[in-house]
Amino acid sequence: MNIAFLPNLAGPDGIMILIIVLLLFGAKKLPELARGMGQAVREFSKAKDEVHNEITRPPSPELQKLEEHKTESDSQTHDSHTRVV
């Protein structure tokens, strides 16, 4: 994963953002907020992996047969249209 576009939040910037979040949500809401963010990240990662697996999965034998049949029927249709009578 390329995160070069993300700013470095390890120094004073990160501490400042943490203080602002603490002021906005309060200390009691932070664990709940972090839990929700963790669930959202897990769901996103799961969906991303499912899409990646679906794209990279080899086609099923049934789909290959359908593709072959379609190619054959397309070539037959093309041949019938190009015949000179």
PDB file of C-alpha atoms in Angstrom:
ATOM      1  CA  MET A   1       0.000   0.000   0.000  1.00  0.00           C
ATOM      2  CA  ASN A   2       1.433   3.351  -0.984  1.00  0.00           C
ATOM      3  CA  ILE A   3       0.860   5.943   1.729  1.00  0.00           C
ATOM      4  CA  ALA A   4       3.318   8.535   0.460  1.00  0.00           C
ATOM      5  CA  PHE A   5       0.512  11.062   0.112  1.00  0.00           C
ATOM      6  CA  LEU A   6      -0.321  10.942   3.843  1.00  0.00           C
ATOM      7  CA  PRO A   7       1.310  13.572   6.033  1.00  0.00           C
ATOM      8  CA  ASN A   8       3.641  12.544   8.846  1.00  0.00           C
ATOM      9  CA  LEU A   9       1.577  12.682  12.046  1.00  0.00           C
ATOM     10  CA  ALA A  10       4.230  11.375  14.438  1.00  0.00           C
ATOM     11  CA  GLY A  11       5.380  14.715  15.828  1.00  0.00           C
ATOM     12  CA  PRO A  12       3.581  17.730  17.235  1.00  0.00           C
ATOM     13  CA  ASP A  13       0.969  17.564  14.474  1.00  0.00           C
ATOM     14  CA  GLY A  14      -0.219  14.178  15.713  1.00  0.00           C
ATOM     15  CA  ILE A  15      -0.402  15.373  19.308  1.00  0.00           C
ATOM     16  CA  MET A  16      -2.368  18.447  18.248  1.00  0.00           C
ATOM     17  CA  ILE A  17      -4.865  16.343  16.287  1.00  0.00           C
ATOM     18  CA  LEU A  18      -5.247  13.974  19.260  1.00  0.00           C
ATOM     19  CA  ILE A  19      -5.972  16.925  21.590  1.00  0.00           C
ATOM     20  CA  ILE A  20      -8.568  18.326  19.160  1.00  0.00           C
ATOM     21  CA  VAL A  21     -10.276  14.929  18.851  1.00  0.00           C
ATOM     22  CA  LEU A  22     -10.259  14.589  22.640  1.00  0.00           C
ATOM     23  CA  LEU A  23     -11.880  18.009  23.013  1.00  0.00           C
ATOM     24  CA  LEU A  24     -14.489  17.322  20.332  1.00  0.00           C
ATOM     25  CA  PHE A  25     -15.587  13.865  21.445  1.00  0.00           C
ATOM     26  CA  GLY A  26     -14.571  13.659  25.089  1.00  0.00           C
ATOM     27  CA  ALA A  27     -12.584  10.990  26.892  1.00  0.00           C
ATOM     28  CA  LYS A  28     -15.599   8.693  27.327  1.00  0.00           C
ATOM     29  CA  LYS A  29     -16.386   8.596  23.598  1.00  0.00           C
ATOM     30  CA  LEU A  30     -12.822   7.951  22.371  1.00  0.00           C
ATOM     31  CA  PRO A  31     -12.840   4.142  22.876  1.00  0.00           C
ATOM     32  CA  GLU A  32     -16.223   3.907  21.153  1.00  0.00           C
ATOM     33  CA  LEU A  33     -14.981   6.105  18.304  1.00  0.00           C
ATOM     34  CA  ALA A  34     -11.793   4.039  17.920  1.00  0.00           C
ATOM     35  CA  ARG A  35     -13.814   0.812  17.927  1.00  0.00           C
ATOM     36  CA  GLY A  36     -16.095   2.153  15.205  1.00  0.00           C
ATOM     37  CA  MET A  37     -13.126   3.283  13.122  1.00  0.00           C
ATOM     38  CA  GLY A  38     -11.516  -0.143  13.519  1.00  0.00           C
ATOM     39  CA  GLN A  39     -14.699  -1.875  12.358  1.00  0.00           C
ATOM     40  CA  ALA A  40     -14.967   0.449   9.370  1.00  0.00           C
ATOM     41  CA  VAL A  41     -11.355  -0.224   8.376  1.00  0.00           C
ATOM     42  CA  ARG A  42     -11.885  -3.997   8.717  1.00  0.00           C
ATOM     43  CA  GLU A  43     -15.063  -3.890   6.594  1.00  0.00           C
ATOM     44  CA  PHE A  44     -13.334  -1.814   3.928  1.00  0.00           C
ATOM     45  CA  SER A  45     -10.344  -4.156   3.870  1.00  0.00           C
ATOM     46  CA  LYS A  46     -12.628  -7.193   3.658  1.00  0.00           C
ATOM     47  CA  ALA A  47     -14.585  -5.698   0.740  1.00  0.00           C
ATOM     48  CA  LYS A  48     -11.343  -4.736  -1.023  1.00  0.00           C
ATOM     49  CA  ASP A  49      -9.998  -8.274  -0.655  1.00  0.00           C
ATOM     50  CA  GLU A  50     -13.263  -9.777  -1.957  1.00  0.00           C
ATOM     51  CA  VAL A  51     -13.177  -7.569  -5.050  1.00  0.00           C
ATOM     52  CA  HIS A  52      -9.501  -8.375  -5.628  1.00  0.00           C
ATOM     53  CA  ASN A  53     -10.171 -12.116  -5.294  1.00  0.00           C
ATOM     54  CA  GLU A  54     -13.142 -11.892  -7.653  1.00  0.00           C
ATOM     55  CA  ILE A  55     -11.079 -10.102 -10.286  1.00  0.00           C
ATOM     56  CA  THR A  56      -8.037 -12.378 -10.076  1.00  0.00           C
ATOM     57  CA  ARG A  57      -9.967 -15.650  -9.783  1.00  0.00           C
ATOM     58  CA  PRO A  58      -9.689 -17.879 -12.867  1.00  0.00           C
ATOM     59  CA  PRO A  59     -12.954 -18.288 -14.772  1.00  0.00           C
ATOM     60  CA  SER A  60     -15.109 -21.286 -13.932  1.00  0.00           C
ATOM     61  CA  PRO A  61     -15.359 -24.154 -16.451  1.00  0.00           C
ATOM     62  CA  GLU A  62     -18.990 -23.234 -17.169  1.00  0.00           C
ATOM     63  CA  LEU A  63     -18.000 -19.683 -18.037  1.00  0.00           C
ATOM     64  CA  GLN A  64     -15.211 -20.919 -20.311  1.00  0.00           C
ATOM     65  CA  LYS A  65     -17.696 -23.153 -22.163  1.00  0.00           C
ATOM     66  CA  LEU A  66     -20.087 -20.220 -22.589  1.00  0.00           C
ATOM     67  CA  GLU A  67     -17.279 -18.036 -23.943  1.00  0.00           C
ATOM     68  CA  GLU A  68     -16.260 -20.749 -26.419  1.00  0.00           C
ATOM     69  CA  HIS A  69     -19.860 -21.197 -27.550  1.00  0.00           C
ATOM     70  CA  LYS A  70     -20.288 -17.427 -27.953  1.00  0.00           C
ATOM     71  CA  THR A  71     -17.089 -17.198 -30.002  1.00  0.00           C
ATOM     72  CA  GLU A  72     -18.228 -20.055 -32.249  1.00  0.00           C
ATOM     73  CA  SER A  73     -21.684 -18.562 -32.773  1.00  0.00           C
ATOM     74  CA  ASP A  74     -20.198 -15.121 -33.477  1.00  0.00           C
ATOM     75  CA  SER A  75     -17.872 -16.549 -36.116  1.00  0.00           C
ATOM     76  CA  GLN A  76     -20.753 -18.474 -37.717  1.00  0.00           C
ATOM     77  CA  THR A  77     -22.900 -15.341 -37.775  1.00  0.00           C
ATOM     78  CA  HIS A  78     -20.047 -13.335 -39.275  1.00  0.00           C
ATOM     79  CA  ASP A  79     -19.482 -16.011 -41.952  1.00  0.00           C
ATOM     80  CA  SER A  80     -23.160 -16.080 -42.909  1.00  0.00           C
ATOM     81  CA  HIS A  81     -23.196 -12.300 -43.385  1.00  0.00           C
ATOM     82  CA  THR A  82     -20.065 -12.212 -45.526  1.00  0.00           C
ATOM     83  CA  ARG A  83     -21.023 -14.948 -48.009  1.00  0.00           C
ATOM     84  CA  VAL A  84     -21.560 -13.856 -51.574  1.00  0.00           C
ATOM     85  CA  VAL A  85     -24.699 -15.354 -53.097  1.00  0.00           C
TER      86      VAL A  85
END
